[in-house]
Amino acid sequence: MNWQHLTYFKQIAESGQLTKAAEELHISPSALSRSITALESEIGVTLFDKQGRTLSPNRFGRVFYNYVKNATNEITSGINTIQAMSNIASGCVRVSSIFSVGTTFIPDLLSSFYSQSNNKDIRIELSQRTTSQILTDIVNGNLDIAFCGEFDRKNQFPNINREPLYNEEMMLIVPESHRLAAKDSVTFDDIQDEVFIGYNNSCGIVNTIYDAIAQKGYPDFRFKTILESNEDNNVTNLVRKGLGIAFVVNNPSLYSGGIKQLQISDLYFFRTIYMVWKQDTYLSPAVNKFRDYVTIYKALKDKNLQF
């Protein structure tokens, strides 16, 4: 059914005259008449009674008008909503990050972003998820921009674009009472037989850990893991209780009290943080503006500059 024909019908029903409706619609009366005839032919009933120059909806037209009015109002409201969402000055951006990024990088980024007066009306919906959840939500269109750890882009997520932002150093944490707590650094040989608190497979940090060990020459090695979590604070608290040791991102503010941080001297232990978005999909002006800002923010931070 032709959308234009419906709006024409609504205009005639509300104005009561073909000529007046044509003027309001900026079309000729003959073109408007042909549109209504086509609509009536498609529906199979006459919608108007003619009395002189007045056109009044008949009983079919009155019933149809209520539906057309509701439908056109809903669609107009929908158009206004998505235009507001996509507005470069006041649109909405759905952003998510892994937990460590959400407690460090994101607050500084958003503070800088909103310090710019032309960004103050952009609304950001913020959440925290695991890398696996983030990638799934990006693919399914539930997120616009996200920040996550390592993932298999070639085989698992080829339709996701990613831009590396920075590296996070990985550390080992042990309880203060642990035999290794007297050290400042350890080697792979020191820890390979220890009991670990690990991360579940939804976390990109798992790839980082075992990629580093594979580069050491042990591609099939796996630590003895008794507990798994998907959140850094939870892992830390389990270590604090003496249930095992764990790899974490180097963030001293999170690992104080009953915990000792150690470097791993013979493993290249850095986790790359990526900004990700879906490939070959429409990004609103507000989303593009935020993504571009992240790139500029990262470049300035690399040079120790500020906006």
Coordinates of C-alpha atoms in Angstrom, one line a residue:
M1 CA 0.0 0.0 0.0
N2 CA 1.3 3.4 -0.9
W3 CA 2.3 5.5 2.1
Q4 CA 1.7 8.7 0.2
H5 CA -1.9 7.7 -0.6
L6 CA -2.5 7.2 3.1
T7 CA -1.2 10.6 4.0
Y8 CA -3.3 12.1 1.2
F9 CA -6.4 10.3 2.5
K10 CA -5.8 11.6 6.0
Q11 CA -5.4 15.2 4.8
I12 CA -8.7 15.1 2.8
A13 CA -10.5 13.6 5.8
E14 CA -9.3 16.4 8.1
S15 CA -9.7 19.3 5.7
G16 CA -13.0 18.2 4.2
Q17 CA -12.3 19.6 0.7
L18 CA -10.2 18.2 -2.2
T19 CA -9.0 21.6 -3.4
K20 CA -8.0 22.7 0.2
A21 CA -6.2 19.5 0.8
A22 CA -4.4 19.7 -2.5
E23 CA -3.2 23.2 -1.5
E24 CA -2.0 22.0 1.9
L25 CA -0.2 19.1 0.2
H26 CA 1.3 21.3 -2.5
I27 CA -0.1 19.1 -5.3
S28 CA -2.7 19.5 -8.0
P29 CA -6.4 18.6 -7.2
S30 CA -6.3 16.1 -10.2
A31 CA -3.2 14.3 -8.8
L32 CA -4.8 14.1 -5.4
S33 CA -8.0 12.8 -6.9
R34 CA -6.2 10.1 -8.8
S35 CA -4.3 9.0 -5.6
I36 CA -7.6 8.6 -3.7
T37 CA -9.2 6.7 -6.6
A38 CA -6.2 4.3 -6.6
L39 CA -6.4 3.9 -2.8
E40 CA -10.2 3.1 -3.0
S41 CA -9.5 0.7 -5.8
E42 CA -6.9 -1.1 -3.8
I43 CA -9.1 -1.4 -0.7
G44 CA -12.2 -2.2 -2.7
V45 CA -14.6 0.4 -1.2
T46 CA -15.4 4.1 -1.6
L47 CA -14.2 6.1 1.3
F48 CA -15.8 9.5 0.8
D49 CA -19.3 10.9 0.2
K50 CA -19.4 14.1 -1.9
Q51 CA -21.7 17.0 -1.1
G52 CA -21.0 19.9 -3.4
R53 CA -17.3 20.8 -2.8
T54 CA -17.2 19.0 0.5
L55 CA -15.8 15.5 0.9
S56 CA -16.9 13.7 4.0
P57 CA -15.6 10.2 5.0
N58 CA -18.4 7.7 4.8
R59 CA -18.8 4.9 7.4
F60 CA -15.9 3.0 5.8
G61 CA -13.8 6.1 5.6
R62 CA -14.4 7.0 9.2
V63 CA -13.3 3.6 10.4
F64 CA -10.3 3.7 8.1
Y65 CA -9.4 7.2 9.2
N66 CA -8.9 6.1 12.8
Y67 CA -6.4 3.4 11.7
V68 CA -4.6 5.7 9.3
K69 CA -4.3 8.5 11.8
N70 CA -2.8 6.1 14.5
A71 CA -0.5 4.5 12.0
T72 CA 0.8 7.8 10.5
N73 CA 1.3 9.3 14.0
E74 CA 3.2 6.3 15.1
I75 CA 5.5 6.3 12.0
T76 CA 6.0 10.0 12.3
S77 CA 7.0 9.6 15.9
G78 CA 9.3 6.8 14.9
I79 CA 11.0 8.9 12.3
N80 CA 11.4 11.8 14.8
T81 CA 12.9 9.4 17.3
I82 CA 15.5 7.9 15.0
Q83 CA 16.4 11.3 13.7
A84 CA 17.0 12.4 17.2
M85 CA 19.1 9.3 18.0
S86 CA 21.2 9.9 14.9
N87 CA 21.7 13.6 15.5
I88 CA 25.4 14.5 15.6
A89 CA 24.8 17.0 18.4
S90 CA 22.3 15.1 20.6
G91 CA 22.3 11.4 19.4
C92 CA 22.7 8.3 21.5
V93 CA 25.8 6.1 21.5
R94 CA 25.6 2.6 23.1
V95 CA 29.1 1.8 24.5
S96 CA 30.4 -1.1 26.5
S97 CA 33.8 -2.2 27.8
I98 CA 35.5 -5.0 29.7
F99 CA 35.7 -4.4 33.4
S100 CA 39.3 -3.2 33.7
V101 CA 38.8 -0.6 30.9
G102 CA 35.5 0.5 32.5
T103 CA 37.3 1.4 35.8
T104 CA 40.3 3.2 34.2
F105 CA 40.2 4.3 30.6
I106 CA 36.5 5.0 30.2
P107 CA 36.1 7.6 33.0
D108 CA 39.1 9.6 31.7
L109 CA 37.8 9.3 28.1
L110 CA 34.3 10.5 28.9
S111 CA 35.6 13.3 31.1
S112 CA 37.6 14.6 28.2
F113 CA 34.7 14.0 25.7
Y114 CA 32.2 15.9 27.7
S115 CA 34.6 18.7 28.4
Q116 CA 34.0 19.8 24.8
S117 CA 30.9 22.0 24.7
N118 CA 29.7 20.6 21.4
N119 CA 29.5 17.1 22.9
K120 CA 27.4 17.9 26.0
D121 CA 24.1 16.8 24.5
I122 CA 25.2 13.4 23.2
R123 CA 23.8 10.7 25.4
I124 CA 26.0 7.6 26.1
E125 CA 24.5 4.4 27.3
L126 CA 27.4 2.7 29.2
S127 CA 27.7 -1.0 30.3
Q128 CA 30.4 -3.5 31.2
R129 CA 30.6 -7.0 29.7
T130 CA 33.1 -9.7 28.9
T131 CA 34.9 -9.7 25.6
S132 CA 32.8 -12.5 24.3
Q133 CA 29.6 -10.8 25.3
I134 CA 30.8 -7.5 23.7
L135 CA 31.6 -9.1 20.4
T136 CA 28.3 -10.9 20.2
D137 CA 26.4 -7.7 21.0
I138 CA 28.3 -5.8 18.4
V139 CA 27.5 -8.4 15.7
N140 CA 23.8 -8.5 16.8
G141 CA 23.6 -4.7 16.6
N142 CA 23.0 -4.2 20.3
L143 CA 26.1 -2.0 20.8
D144 CA 27.6 0.8 18.6
I145 CA 31.2 1.0 20.0
A146 CA 33.0 -1.1 22.5
F147 CA 36.4 -1.7 24.2
C148 CA 37.6 -5.2 24.7
G149 CA 40.6 -7.5 24.8
E150 CA 42.1 -10.0 22.3
F151 CA 39.9 -12.1 20.1
D152 CA 40.1 -14.2 16.9
R153 CA 39.1 -11.7 14.3
K154 CA 40.1 -13.8 11.3
N155 CA 38.1 -17.0 12.1
Q156 CA 35.4 -16.0 14.6
F157 CA 34.6 -12.3 14.1
P158 CA 35.7 -11.3 10.6
N159 CA 32.9 -8.7 10.3
I160 CA 34.1 -6.7 13.3
N161 CA 36.5 -3.7 12.8
R162 CA 39.0 -3.1 15.5
E163 CA 41.5 -0.4 16.3
P164 CA 44.3 -1.1 18.9
L165 CA 44.3 1.6 21.6
Y166 CA 46.9 0.7 24.2
N167 CA 48.5 -2.2 26.0
E168 CA 47.9 -3.3 29.6
E169 CA 50.8 -5.0 31.5
M170 CA 49.9 -8.3 33.0
M171 CA 51.0 -9.2 36.5
L172 CA 50.8 -12.1 38.9
I173 CA 49.1 -11.7 42.2
V174 CA 49.5 -14.0 45.2
P175 CA 48.3 -14.0 48.8
E176 CA 50.8 -12.2 51.1
S177 CA 51.2 -15.5 52.9
H178 CA 52.2 -17.4 49.7
R179 CA 55.7 -18.8 49.3
L180 CA 56.3 -16.5 46.2
A181 CA 55.3 -13.3 48.1
A182 CA 58.9 -12.8 49.1
K183 CA 59.9 -12.3 45.5
D184 CA 59.4 -9.2 43.3
S185 CA 59.3 -11.2 40.0
V186 CA 58.9 -14.8 39.0
T187 CA 59.6 -17.0 36.0
F188 CA 57.3 -19.4 34.2
D189 CA 59.1 -22.4 35.9
D190 CA 58.2 -20.9 39.3
I191 CA 54.5 -20.9 38.7
Q192 CA 53.6 -23.7 36.2
D193 CA 52.7 -26.1 39.0
E194 CA 50.7 -23.7 41.1
V195 CA 46.9 -23.7 41.6
F196 CA 45.3 -20.8 39.7
I197 CA 42.2 -18.7 39.9
G198 CA 41.4 -18.4 36.2
Y199 CA 39.0 -16.6 33.8
N200 CA 36.2 -18.2 31.9
N201 CA 36.4 -18.4 28.1
S202 CA 34.2 -15.4 27.6
C203 CA 37.1 -13.2 28.7
G204 CA 39.7 -12.1 26.1
I205 CA 42.4 -12.3 28.8
V206 CA 42.5 -16.1 28.4
N207 CA 43.8 -15.6 24.9
T208 CA 46.4 -13.2 26.1
I209 CA 47.7 -15.6 28.8
Y210 CA 48.0 -18.7 26.7
D211 CA 49.3 -16.9 23.6
A212 CA 52.2 -15.7 25.8
I213 CA 52.8 -19.2 27.1
A214 CA 52.7 -20.6 23.5
Q215 CA 55.4 -18.1 22.5
K216 CA 57.4 -19.5 25.4
G217 CA 57.3 -22.8 23.6
Y218 CA 54.4 -24.5 25.4
P219 CA 51.4 -24.3 23.0
D220 CA 49.4 -27.0 24.7
F221 CA 50.1 -26.0 28.3
R222 CA 47.3 -25.3 30.7
F223 CA 47.5 -24.2 34.4
K224 CA 45.8 -26.1 37.1
T225 CA 42.7 -24.0 37.6
I226 CA 40.2 -24.7 40.3
L227 CA 38.0 -21.6 40.0
E228 CA 37.0 -19.4 37.1
S229 CA 35.5 -15.9 37.0
N230 CA 34.9 -13.1 34.5
E231 CA 35.7 -10.1 36.7
D232 CA 39.0 -8.8 38.0
N233 CA 37.8 -7.9 41.5
N234 CA 36.2 -11.3 42.0
V235 CA 39.5 -13.0 41.0
T236 CA 41.4 -10.8 43.4
N237 CA 39.2 -11.5 46.3
L238 CA 39.5 -15.3 45.7
V239 CA 43.3 -14.9 45.7
R240 CA 43.1 -12.8 48.9
K241 CA 41.3 -15.7 50.5
G242 CA 44.2 -18.0 49.7
L243 CA 42.4 -20.1 47.1
G244 CA 45.0 -19.8 44.4
I245 CA 47.1 -17.3 42.5
A246 CA 46.1 -15.4 39.3
F247 CA 47.1 -13.2 36.4
V248 CA 45.6 -9.7 36.5
V249 CA 46.1 -6.4 34.7
N250 CA 48.6 -4.1 36.4
N251 CA 46.4 -1.8 38.5
P252 CA 47.8 -1.4 42.0
S253 CA 44.7 0.5 43.2
L254 CA 42.7 -2.7 42.8
Y255 CA 45.1 -5.1 44.4
S256 CA 46.0 -3.8 47.8
G257 CA 45.5 -5.5 51.2
G258 CA 46.5 -9.1 51.5
I259 CA 47.8 -9.2 47.9
K260 CA 51.4 -9.1 46.5
Q261 CA 51.9 -8.2 42.9
L262 CA 54.8 -9.9 41.0
Q263 CA 56.2 -9.4 37.5
I264 CA 56.7 -12.4 35.2
S265 CA 60.2 -11.9 33.9
D266 CA 60.3 -14.4 31.0
L267 CA 56.8 -14.0 29.5
Y268 CA 55.8 -11.2 27.2
F269 CA 52.7 -10.3 29.2
F270 CA 50.8 -7.4 27.7
R271 CA 47.1 -7.3 26.8
T272 CA 46.0 -5.2 23.9
I273 CA 42.8 -3.2 24.3
Y274 CA 40.8 -2.6 21.1
M275 CA 38.0 -0.3 20.1
V276 CA 35.6 -2.4 18.1
W277 CA 32.5 -1.7 15.9
K278 CA 30.6 -3.6 13.3
Q279 CA 31.9 -3.7 9.8
D280 CA 29.7 -2.6 6.8
T281 CA 26.9 -1.2 8.9
Y282 CA 25.4 2.2 9.3
L283 CA 26.8 4.3 12.2
S284 CA 24.9 7.4 13.1
P285 CA 26.7 10.8 13.1
A286 CA 26.9 10.8 16.9
V287 CA 28.5 7.3 16.9
N288 CA 31.0 8.4 14.2
K289 CA 31.8 11.5 16.2
F290 CA 32.4 9.5 19.4
R291 CA 34.6 6.9 17.5
D292 CA 36.6 9.7 15.9
Y293 CA 37.1 11.4 19.3
V294 CA 38.4 8.1 20.8
T295 CA 41.0 7.9 18.0
I296 CA 42.1 11.5 18.5
Y297 CA 42.1 11.1 22.3
K298 CA 44.3 8.0 22.0
A299 CA 46.8 9.8 19.7
L300 CA 47.0 12.8 22.1
K301 CA 47.6 10.5 25.1
D302 CA 50.4 8.8 23.2
K303 CA 52.0 12.2 22.9
N304 CA 51.2 13.2 26.5
L305 CA 49.0 16.0 25.2
Q306 CA 45.6 17.2 26.3
F307 CA 42.6 18.8 24.5

